PDB file of C-alpha atoms and ligand atoms in Angstrom:
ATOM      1  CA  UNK A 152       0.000   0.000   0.000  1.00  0.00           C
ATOM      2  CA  UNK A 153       2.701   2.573   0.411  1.00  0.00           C
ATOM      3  CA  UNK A 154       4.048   4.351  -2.541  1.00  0.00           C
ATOM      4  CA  UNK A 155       6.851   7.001  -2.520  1.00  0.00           C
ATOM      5  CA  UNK A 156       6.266   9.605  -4.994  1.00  0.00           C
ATOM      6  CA  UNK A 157       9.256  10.382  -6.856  1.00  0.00           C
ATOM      7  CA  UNK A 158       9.910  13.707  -6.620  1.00  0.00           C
ATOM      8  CA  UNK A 159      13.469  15.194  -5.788  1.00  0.00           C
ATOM      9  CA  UNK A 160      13.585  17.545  -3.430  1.00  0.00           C
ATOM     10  CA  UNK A 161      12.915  21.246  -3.799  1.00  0.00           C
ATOM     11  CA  UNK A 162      10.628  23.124  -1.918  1.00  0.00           C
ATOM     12  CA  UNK A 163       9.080  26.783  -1.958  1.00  0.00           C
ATOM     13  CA  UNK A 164      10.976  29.553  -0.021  1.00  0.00           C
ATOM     14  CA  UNK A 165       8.007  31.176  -1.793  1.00  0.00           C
ATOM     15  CA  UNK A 166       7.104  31.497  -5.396  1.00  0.00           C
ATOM     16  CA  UNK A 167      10.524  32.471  -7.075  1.00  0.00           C
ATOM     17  CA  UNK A 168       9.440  35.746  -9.297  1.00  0.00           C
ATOM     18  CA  UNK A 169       7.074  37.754  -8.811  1.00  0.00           C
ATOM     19  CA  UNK A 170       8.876  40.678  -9.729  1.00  0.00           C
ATOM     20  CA  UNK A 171      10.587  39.335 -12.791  1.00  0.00           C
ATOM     21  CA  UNK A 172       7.593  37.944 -14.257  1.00  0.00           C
ATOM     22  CA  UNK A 173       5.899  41.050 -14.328  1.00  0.00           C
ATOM     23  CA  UNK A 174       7.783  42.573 -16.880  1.00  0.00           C
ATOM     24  CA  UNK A 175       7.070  39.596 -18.993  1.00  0.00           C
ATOM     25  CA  UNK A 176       5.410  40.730 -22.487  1.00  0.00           C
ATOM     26  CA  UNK A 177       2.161  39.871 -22.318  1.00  0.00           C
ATOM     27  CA  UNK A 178       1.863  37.448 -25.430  1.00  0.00           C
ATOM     28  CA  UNK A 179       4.885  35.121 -23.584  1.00  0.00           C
ATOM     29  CA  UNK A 180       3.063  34.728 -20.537  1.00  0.00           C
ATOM     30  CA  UNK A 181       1.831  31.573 -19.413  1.00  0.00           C
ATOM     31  CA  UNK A 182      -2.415  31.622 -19.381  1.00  0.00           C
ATOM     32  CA  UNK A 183      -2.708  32.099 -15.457  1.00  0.00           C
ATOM     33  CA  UNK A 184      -6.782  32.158 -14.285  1.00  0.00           C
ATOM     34  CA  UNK A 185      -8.269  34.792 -12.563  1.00  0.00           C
ATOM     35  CA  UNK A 186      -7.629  36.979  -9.352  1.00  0.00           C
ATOM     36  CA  UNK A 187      -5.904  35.774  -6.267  1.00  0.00           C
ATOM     37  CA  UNK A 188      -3.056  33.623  -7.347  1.00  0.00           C
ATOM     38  CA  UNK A 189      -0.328  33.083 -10.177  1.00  0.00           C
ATOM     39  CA  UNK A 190       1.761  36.113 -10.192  1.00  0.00           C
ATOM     40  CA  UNK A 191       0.209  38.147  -7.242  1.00  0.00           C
ATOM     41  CA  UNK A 192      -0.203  35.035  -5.252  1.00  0.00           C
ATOM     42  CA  UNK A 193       2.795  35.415  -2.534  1.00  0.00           C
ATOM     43  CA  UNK A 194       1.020  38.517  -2.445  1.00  0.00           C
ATOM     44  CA  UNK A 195      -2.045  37.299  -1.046  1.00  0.00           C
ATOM     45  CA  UNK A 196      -0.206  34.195   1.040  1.00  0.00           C
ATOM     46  CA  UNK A 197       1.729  37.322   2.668  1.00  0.00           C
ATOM     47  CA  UNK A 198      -2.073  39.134   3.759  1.00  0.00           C
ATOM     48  CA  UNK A 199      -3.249  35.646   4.467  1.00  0.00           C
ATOM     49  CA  UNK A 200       0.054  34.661   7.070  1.00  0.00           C
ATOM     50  CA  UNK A 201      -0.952  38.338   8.570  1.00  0.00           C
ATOM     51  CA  UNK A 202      -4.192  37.525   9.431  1.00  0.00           C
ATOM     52  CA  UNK A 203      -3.133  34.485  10.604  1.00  0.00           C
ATOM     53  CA  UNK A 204      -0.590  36.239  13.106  1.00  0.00           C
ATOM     54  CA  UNK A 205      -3.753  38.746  13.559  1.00  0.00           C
ATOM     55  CA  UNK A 206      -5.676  35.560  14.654  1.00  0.00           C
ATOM     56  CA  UNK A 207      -3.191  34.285  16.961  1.00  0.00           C
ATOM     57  CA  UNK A 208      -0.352  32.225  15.335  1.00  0.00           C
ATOM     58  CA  UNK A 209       2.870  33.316  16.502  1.00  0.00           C
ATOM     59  CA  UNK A 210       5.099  30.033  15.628  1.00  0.00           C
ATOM     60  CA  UNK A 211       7.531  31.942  13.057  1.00  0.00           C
ATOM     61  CA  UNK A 212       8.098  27.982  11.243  1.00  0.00           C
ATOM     62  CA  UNK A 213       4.544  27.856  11.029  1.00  0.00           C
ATOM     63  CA  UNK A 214       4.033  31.118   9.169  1.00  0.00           C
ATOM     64  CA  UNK A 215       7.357  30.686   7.180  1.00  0.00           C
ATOM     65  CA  UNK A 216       5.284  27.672   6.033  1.00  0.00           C
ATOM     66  CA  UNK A 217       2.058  29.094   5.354  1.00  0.00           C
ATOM     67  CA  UNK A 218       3.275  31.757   3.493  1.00  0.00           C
ATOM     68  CA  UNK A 219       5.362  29.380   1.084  1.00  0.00           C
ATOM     69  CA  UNK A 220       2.976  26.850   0.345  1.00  0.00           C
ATOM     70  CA  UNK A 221       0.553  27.881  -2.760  1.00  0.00           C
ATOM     71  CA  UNK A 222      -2.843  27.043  -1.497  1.00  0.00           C
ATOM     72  CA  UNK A 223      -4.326  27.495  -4.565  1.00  0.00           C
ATOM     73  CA  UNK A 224      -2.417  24.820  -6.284  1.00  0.00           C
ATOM     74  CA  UNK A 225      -4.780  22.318  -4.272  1.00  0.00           C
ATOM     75  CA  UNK A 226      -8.650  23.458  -4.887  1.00  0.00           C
ATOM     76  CA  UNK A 227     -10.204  23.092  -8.845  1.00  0.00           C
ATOM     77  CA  UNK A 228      -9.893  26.074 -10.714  1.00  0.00           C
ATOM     78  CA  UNK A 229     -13.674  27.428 -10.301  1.00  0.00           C
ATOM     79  CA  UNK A 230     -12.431  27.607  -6.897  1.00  0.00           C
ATOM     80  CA  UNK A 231      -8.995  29.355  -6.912  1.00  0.00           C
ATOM     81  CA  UNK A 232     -10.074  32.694  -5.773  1.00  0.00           C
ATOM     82  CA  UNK A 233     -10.860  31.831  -2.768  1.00  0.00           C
ATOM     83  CA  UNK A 234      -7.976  29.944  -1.971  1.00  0.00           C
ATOM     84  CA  UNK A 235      -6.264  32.654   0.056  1.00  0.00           C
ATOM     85  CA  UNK A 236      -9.633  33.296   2.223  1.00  0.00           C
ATOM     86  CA  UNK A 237     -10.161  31.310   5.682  1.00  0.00           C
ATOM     87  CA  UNK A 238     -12.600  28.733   4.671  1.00  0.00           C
ATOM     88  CA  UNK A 239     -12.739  25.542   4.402  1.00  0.00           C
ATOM     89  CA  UNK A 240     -13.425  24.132   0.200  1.00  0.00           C
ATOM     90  CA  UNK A 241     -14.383  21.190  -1.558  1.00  0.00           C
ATOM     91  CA  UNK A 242     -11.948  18.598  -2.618  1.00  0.00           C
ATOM     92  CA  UNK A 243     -14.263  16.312  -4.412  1.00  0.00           C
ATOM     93  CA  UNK A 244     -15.702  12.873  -2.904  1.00  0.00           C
ATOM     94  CA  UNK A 245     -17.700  14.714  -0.020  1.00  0.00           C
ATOM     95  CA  UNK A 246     -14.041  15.934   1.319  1.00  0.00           C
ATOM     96  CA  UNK A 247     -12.873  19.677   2.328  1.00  0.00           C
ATOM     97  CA  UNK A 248      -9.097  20.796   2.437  1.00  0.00           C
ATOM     98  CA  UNK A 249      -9.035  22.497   6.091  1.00  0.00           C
ATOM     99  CA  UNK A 250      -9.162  26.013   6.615  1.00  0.00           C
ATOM    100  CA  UNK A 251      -5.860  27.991   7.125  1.00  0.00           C
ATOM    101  CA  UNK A 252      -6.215  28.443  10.603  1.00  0.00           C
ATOM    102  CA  UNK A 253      -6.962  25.385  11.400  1.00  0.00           C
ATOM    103  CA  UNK A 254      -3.669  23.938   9.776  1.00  0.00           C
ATOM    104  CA  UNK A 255      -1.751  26.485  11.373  1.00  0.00           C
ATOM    105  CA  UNK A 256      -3.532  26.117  14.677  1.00  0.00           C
ATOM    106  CA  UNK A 257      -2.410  22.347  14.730  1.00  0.00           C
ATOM    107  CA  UNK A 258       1.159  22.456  12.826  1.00  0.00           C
ATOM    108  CA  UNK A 259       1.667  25.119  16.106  1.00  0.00           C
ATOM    109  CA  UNK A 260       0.189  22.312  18.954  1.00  0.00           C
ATOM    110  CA  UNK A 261       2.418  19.822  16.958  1.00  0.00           C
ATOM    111  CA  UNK A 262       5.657  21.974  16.699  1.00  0.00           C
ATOM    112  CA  UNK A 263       4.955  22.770  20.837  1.00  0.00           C
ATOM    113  CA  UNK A 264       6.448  19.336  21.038  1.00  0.00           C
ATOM    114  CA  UNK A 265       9.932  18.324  21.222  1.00  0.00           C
ATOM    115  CA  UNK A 266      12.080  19.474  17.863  1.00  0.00           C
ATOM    116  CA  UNK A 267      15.368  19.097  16.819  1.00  0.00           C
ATOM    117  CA  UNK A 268      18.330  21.575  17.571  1.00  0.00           C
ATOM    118  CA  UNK A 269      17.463  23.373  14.126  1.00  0.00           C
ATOM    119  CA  UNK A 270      13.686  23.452  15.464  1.00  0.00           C
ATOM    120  CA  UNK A 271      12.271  20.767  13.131  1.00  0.00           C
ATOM    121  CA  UNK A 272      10.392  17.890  13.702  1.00  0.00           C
ATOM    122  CA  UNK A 273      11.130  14.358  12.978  1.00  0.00           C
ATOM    123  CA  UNK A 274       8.901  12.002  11.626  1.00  0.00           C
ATOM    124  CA  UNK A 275       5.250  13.291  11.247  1.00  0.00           C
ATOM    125  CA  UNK A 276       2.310  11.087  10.396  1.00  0.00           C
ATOM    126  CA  UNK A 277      -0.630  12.693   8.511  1.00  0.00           C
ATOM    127  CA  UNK A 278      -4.033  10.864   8.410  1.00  0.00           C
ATOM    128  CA  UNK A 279      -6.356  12.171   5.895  1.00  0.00           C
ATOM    129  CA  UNK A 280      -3.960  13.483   3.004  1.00  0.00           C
ATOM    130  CA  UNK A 281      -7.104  14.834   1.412  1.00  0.00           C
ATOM    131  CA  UNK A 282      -6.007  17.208  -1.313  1.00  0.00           C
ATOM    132  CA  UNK A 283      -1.959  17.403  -0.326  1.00  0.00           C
ATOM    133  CA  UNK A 284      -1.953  20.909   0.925  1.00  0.00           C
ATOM    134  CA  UNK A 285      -1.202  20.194   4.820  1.00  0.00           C
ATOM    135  CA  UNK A 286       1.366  17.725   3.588  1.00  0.00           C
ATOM    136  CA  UNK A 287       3.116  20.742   1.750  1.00  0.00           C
ATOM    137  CA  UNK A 288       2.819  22.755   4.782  1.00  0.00           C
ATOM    138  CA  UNK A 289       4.135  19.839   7.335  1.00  0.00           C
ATOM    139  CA  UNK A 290       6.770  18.907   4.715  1.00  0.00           C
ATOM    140  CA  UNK A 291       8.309  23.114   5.293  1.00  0.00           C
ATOM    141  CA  UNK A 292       8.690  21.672   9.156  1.00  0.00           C
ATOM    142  CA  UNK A 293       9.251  17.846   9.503  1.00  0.00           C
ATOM    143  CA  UNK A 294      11.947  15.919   8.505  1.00  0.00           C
ATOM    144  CA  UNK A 295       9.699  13.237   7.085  1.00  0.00           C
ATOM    145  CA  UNK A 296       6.054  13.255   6.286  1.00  0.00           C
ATOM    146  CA  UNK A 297       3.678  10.000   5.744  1.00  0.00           C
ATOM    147  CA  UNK A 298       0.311  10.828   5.075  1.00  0.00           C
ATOM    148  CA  UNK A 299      -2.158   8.570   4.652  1.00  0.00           C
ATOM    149  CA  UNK A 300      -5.920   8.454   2.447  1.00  0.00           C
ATOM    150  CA  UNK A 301      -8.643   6.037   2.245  1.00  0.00           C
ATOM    151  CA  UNK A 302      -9.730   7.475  -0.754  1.00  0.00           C
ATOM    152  CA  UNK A 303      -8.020   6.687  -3.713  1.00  0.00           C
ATOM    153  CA  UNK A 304      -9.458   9.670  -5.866  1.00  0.00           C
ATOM    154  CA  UNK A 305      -7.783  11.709  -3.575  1.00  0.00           C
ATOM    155  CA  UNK A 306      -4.544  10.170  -2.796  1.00  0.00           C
ATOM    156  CA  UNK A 307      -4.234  10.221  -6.483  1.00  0.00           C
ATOM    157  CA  UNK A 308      -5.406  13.933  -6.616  1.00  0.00           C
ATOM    158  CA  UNK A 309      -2.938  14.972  -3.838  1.00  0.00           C
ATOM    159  CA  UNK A 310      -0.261  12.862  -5.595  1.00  0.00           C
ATOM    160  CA  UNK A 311      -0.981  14.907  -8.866  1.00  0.00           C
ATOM    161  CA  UNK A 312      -0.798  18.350  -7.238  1.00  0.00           C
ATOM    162  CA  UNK A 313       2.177  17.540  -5.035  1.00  0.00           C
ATOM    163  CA  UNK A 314       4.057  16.410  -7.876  1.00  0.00           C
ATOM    164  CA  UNK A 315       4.340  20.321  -8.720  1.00  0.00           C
ATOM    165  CA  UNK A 316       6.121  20.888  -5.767  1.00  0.00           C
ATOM    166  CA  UNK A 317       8.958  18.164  -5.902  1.00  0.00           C
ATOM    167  CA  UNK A 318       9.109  17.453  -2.323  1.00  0.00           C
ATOM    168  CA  UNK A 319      11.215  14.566  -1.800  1.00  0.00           C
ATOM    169  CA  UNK A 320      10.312  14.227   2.673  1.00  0.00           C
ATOM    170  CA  UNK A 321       6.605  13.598   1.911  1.00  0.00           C
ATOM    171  CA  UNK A 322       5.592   9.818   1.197  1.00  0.00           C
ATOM    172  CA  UNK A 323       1.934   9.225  -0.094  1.00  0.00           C
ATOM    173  CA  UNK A 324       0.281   5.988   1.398  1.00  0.00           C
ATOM    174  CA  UNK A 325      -2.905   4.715   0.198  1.00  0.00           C
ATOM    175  CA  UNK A 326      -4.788   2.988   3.119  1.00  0.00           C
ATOM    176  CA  UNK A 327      -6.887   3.050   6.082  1.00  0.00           C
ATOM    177  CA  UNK A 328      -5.124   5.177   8.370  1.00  0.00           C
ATOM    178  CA  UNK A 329      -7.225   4.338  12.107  1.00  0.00           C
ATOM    179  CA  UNK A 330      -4.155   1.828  11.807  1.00  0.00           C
ATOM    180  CA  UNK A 331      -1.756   4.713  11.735  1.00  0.00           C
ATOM    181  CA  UNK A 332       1.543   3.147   9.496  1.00  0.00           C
ATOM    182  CA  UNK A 333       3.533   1.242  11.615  1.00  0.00           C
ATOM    183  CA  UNK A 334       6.945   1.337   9.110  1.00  0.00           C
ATOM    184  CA  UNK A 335       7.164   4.751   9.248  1.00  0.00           C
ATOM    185  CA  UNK A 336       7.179   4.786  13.485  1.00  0.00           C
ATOM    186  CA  UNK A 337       7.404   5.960  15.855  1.00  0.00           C
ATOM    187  CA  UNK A 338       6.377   9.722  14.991  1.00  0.00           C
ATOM    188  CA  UNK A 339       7.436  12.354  16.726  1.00  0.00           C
ATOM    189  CA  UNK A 340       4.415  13.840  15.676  1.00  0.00           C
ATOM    190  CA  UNK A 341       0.142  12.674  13.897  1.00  0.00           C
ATOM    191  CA  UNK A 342      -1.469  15.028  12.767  1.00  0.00           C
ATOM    192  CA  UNK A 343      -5.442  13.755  11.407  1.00  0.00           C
ATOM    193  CA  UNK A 344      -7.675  15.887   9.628  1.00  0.00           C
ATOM    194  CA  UNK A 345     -10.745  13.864  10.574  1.00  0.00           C
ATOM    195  CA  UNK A 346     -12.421  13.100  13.421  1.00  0.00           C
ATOM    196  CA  UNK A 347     -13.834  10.160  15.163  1.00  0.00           C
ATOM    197  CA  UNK A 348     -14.585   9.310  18.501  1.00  0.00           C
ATOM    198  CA  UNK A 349     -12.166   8.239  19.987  1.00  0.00           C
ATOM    199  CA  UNK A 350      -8.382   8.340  18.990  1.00  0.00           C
ATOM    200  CA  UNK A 351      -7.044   4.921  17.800  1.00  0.00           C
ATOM    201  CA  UNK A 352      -5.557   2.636  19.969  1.00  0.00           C
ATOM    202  CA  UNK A 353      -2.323   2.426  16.694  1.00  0.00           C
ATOM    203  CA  UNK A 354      -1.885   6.211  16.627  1.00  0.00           C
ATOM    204  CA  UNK A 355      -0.629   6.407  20.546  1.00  0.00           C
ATOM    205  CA  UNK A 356       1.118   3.451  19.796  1.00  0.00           C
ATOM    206  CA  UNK A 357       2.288   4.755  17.299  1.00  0.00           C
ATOM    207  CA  UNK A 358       3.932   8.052  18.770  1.00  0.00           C
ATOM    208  CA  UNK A 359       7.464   8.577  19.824  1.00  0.00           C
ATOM    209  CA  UNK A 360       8.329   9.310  23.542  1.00  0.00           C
ATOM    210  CA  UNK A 361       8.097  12.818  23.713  1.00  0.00           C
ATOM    211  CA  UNK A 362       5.476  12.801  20.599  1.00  0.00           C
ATOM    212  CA  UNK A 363       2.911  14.645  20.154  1.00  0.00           C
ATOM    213  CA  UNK A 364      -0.839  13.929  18.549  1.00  0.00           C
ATOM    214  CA  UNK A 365      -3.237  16.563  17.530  1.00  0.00           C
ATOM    215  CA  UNK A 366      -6.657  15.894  16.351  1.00  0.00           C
ATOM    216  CA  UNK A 367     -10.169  16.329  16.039  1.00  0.00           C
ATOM    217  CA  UNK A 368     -12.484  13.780  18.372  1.00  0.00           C
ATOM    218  CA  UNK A 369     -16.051  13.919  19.690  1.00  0.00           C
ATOM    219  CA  UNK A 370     -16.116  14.524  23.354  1.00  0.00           C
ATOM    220  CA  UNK A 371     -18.659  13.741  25.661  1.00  0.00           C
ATOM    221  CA  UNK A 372     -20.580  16.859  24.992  1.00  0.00           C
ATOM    222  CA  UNK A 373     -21.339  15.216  21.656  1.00  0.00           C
ATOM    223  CA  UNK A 374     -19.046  17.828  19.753  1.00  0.00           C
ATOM    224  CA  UNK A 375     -15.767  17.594  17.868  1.00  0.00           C
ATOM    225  CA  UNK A 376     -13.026  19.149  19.831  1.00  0.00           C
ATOM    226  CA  UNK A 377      -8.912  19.211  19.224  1.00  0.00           C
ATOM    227  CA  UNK A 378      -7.279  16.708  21.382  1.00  0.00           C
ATOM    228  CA  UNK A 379      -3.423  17.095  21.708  1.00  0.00           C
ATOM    229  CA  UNK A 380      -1.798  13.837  23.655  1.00  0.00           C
ATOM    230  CA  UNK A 381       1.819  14.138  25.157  1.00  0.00           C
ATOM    231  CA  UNK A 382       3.550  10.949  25.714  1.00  0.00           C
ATOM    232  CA  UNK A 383       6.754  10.549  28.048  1.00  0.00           C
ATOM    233  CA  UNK A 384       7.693   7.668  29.530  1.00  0.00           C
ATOM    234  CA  UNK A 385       4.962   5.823  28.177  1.00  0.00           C
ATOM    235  CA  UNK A 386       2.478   7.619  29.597  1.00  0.00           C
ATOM    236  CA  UNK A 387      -0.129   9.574  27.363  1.00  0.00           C
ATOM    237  CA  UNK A 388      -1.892  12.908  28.582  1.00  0.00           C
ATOM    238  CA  UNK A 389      -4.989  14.473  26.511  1.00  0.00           C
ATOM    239  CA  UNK A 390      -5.583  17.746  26.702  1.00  0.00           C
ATOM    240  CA  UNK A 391      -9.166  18.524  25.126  1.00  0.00           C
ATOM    241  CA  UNK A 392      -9.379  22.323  23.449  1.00  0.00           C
ATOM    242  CA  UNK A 393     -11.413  24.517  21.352  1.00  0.00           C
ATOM    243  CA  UNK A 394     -14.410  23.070  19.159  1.00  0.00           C
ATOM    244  CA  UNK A 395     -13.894  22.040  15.976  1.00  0.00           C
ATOM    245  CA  UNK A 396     -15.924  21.041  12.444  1.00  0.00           C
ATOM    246  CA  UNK A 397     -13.978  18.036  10.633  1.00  0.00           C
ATOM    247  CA  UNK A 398     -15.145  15.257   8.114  1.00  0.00           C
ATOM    248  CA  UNK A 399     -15.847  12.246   9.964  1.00  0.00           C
ATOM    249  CA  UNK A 400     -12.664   9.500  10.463  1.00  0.00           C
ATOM    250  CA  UNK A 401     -13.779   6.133   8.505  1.00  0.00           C
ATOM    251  CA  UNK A 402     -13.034   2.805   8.499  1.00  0.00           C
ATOM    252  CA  UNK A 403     -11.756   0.944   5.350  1.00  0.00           C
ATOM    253  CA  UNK A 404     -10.514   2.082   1.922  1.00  0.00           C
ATOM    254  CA  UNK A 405     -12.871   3.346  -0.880  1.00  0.00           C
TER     255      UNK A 405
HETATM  256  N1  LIG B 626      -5.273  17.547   5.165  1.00  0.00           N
HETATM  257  C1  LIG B 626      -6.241  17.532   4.106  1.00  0.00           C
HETATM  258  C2  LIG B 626      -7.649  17.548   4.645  1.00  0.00           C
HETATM  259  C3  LIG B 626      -8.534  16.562   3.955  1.00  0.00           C
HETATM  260  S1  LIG B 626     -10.082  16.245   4.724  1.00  0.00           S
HETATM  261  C4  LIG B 626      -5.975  18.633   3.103  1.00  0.00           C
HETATM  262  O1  LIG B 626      -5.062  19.434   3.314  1.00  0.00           O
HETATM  263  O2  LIG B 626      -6.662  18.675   2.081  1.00  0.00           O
HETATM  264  C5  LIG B 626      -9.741  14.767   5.614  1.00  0.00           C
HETATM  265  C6  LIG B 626      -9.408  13.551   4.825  1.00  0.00           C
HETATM  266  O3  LIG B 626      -9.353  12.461   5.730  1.00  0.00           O
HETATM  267  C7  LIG B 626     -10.426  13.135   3.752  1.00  0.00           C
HETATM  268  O4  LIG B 626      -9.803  13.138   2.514  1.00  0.00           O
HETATM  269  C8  LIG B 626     -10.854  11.742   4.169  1.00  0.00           C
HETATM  270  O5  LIG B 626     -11.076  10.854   3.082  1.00  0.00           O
HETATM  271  C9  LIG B 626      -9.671  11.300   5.009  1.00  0.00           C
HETATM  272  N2  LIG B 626      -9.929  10.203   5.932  1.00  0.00           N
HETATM  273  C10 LIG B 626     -11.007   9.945   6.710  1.00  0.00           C
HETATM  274  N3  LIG B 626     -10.836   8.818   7.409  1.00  0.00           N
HETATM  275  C11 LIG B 626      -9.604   8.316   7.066  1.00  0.00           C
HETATM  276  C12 LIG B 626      -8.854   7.163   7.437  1.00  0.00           C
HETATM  277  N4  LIG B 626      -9.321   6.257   8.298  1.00  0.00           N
HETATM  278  N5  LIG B 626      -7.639   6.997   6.879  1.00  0.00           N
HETATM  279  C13 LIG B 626      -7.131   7.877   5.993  1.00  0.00           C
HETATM  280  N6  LIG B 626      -7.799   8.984   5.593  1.00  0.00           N
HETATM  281  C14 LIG B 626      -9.024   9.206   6.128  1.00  0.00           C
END
């Protein structure tokens, strides 16, 4: 089930010319759709990473990361000027890439845990690759990044517009990932963008002492929430925070 895409490495420090390009004669451009993205688009990463800070996020990786990765690469074209905004979009088969803050919100809980001396995590864990745009971002601040779909329309979407990006530390699995992937562990951090109610039994096994889980669950008020467990010395803590609106975690592949 896994498959390693085989990109070589290279990833955004940001879009390399937006200055450049713009002197470009018109009829030697590349056709680039409308508003929002393409030449202007660090542009509008660099309002959206404000806002962002405006909202909260203060983890400099985190907005280095945000403001490199090209959201609109990842949602269909009828969609792409909204890519920059702080909603959640369609990704096809019922599924929604996250909202901005709500990637940055949980890259931040994840990075909170232990790091390397260059502040980077190890191995990360994604369940629920979706479209590949968390993946990006994680890939800007792990060392490694497995991410894992149950759908294949989608890992082969996400494999399609990662391929773009040439980013040789994220591996694309194909599978049910309530198992977590046990070759790639332990993690030092998962990372799930769908919820279920109760976290896995394989992801906890799953984590590295000194790891660090973050995501969605229904709690016992009947809502989803973000967990975050700590392990150390084999013991896990949860920590249950602020209310959250995820796809559902399922069973099986499809
Ligand atoms: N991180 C994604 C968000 C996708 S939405 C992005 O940036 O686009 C969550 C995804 O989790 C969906 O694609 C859904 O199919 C997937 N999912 C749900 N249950 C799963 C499971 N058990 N294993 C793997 N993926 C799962």
């Amino acid at each position: 089930m896994s498959r390693r895409p085989s990109f070589p490495a290279r990833l955004a420090n940001g879009p390399a010319q937006p200055a450049a390009r713009a002197s470009t004669q018109p009829a030697a451009r590349p056709h680039v759709p409308a508003a929002g993205h393409g030449m202007d688009s660090q542009a509008v990463r660099t309002r959206m990473v404000q806002k962002l800070g405006a909202q909260g996020v203060s983890d400099p990786r985190v907005l280095a990361a945000m403001a490199a990765v090209e959201r609109h690469r990842f949602v269909d074209s009828a969609l792409v000027n909204q890519a920059y905004e702080d909603t959640s979009l369609p990704i096809g088969l019922g599924q929604t890439i996250s909202k901005p803050s709500v990637v940055a919100r949980m890259i931040e809980l994840l990075l909170a845990g232990s790091t390397d001396a260059k502040g980077r995590l190890g191995r990360v864990l994604e369940v629920g690759t979706g479209c590949g745009y968390q993946a990006a971002v994680l890939s800007c601040v792990a060392g490694e990044v497995y991410s894992i779909e149950r759908l294949r329309g989608l890992h082969d979407k996400a494999r399609e517009n990662l391929r773009h990006f040439r980013l040789a530390n994220v591996h694309l699995l194909f599978g049910d990932g309530m198992a977590g992937f046990a070759k790639g562990a332990p993690y030092a951090g998962i990372i799930a963008a769908a919820g279920g109610a109760s976290i896995p039994a394989a992801w906890t096994d799953q984590l590295a002492d000194g790891g660090r889980l973050v995501a969605p669950m229904v709690t016992a008020t009947g809502q989803q929430a973000l967990v975050v467990m700590e392990k150390n010395a084999g013991q896990v803590r949860q920590t249950i925070l602020e209310t959250v609106h995820f796809v559902p975690l399922k069973s099986g592949i499809a």
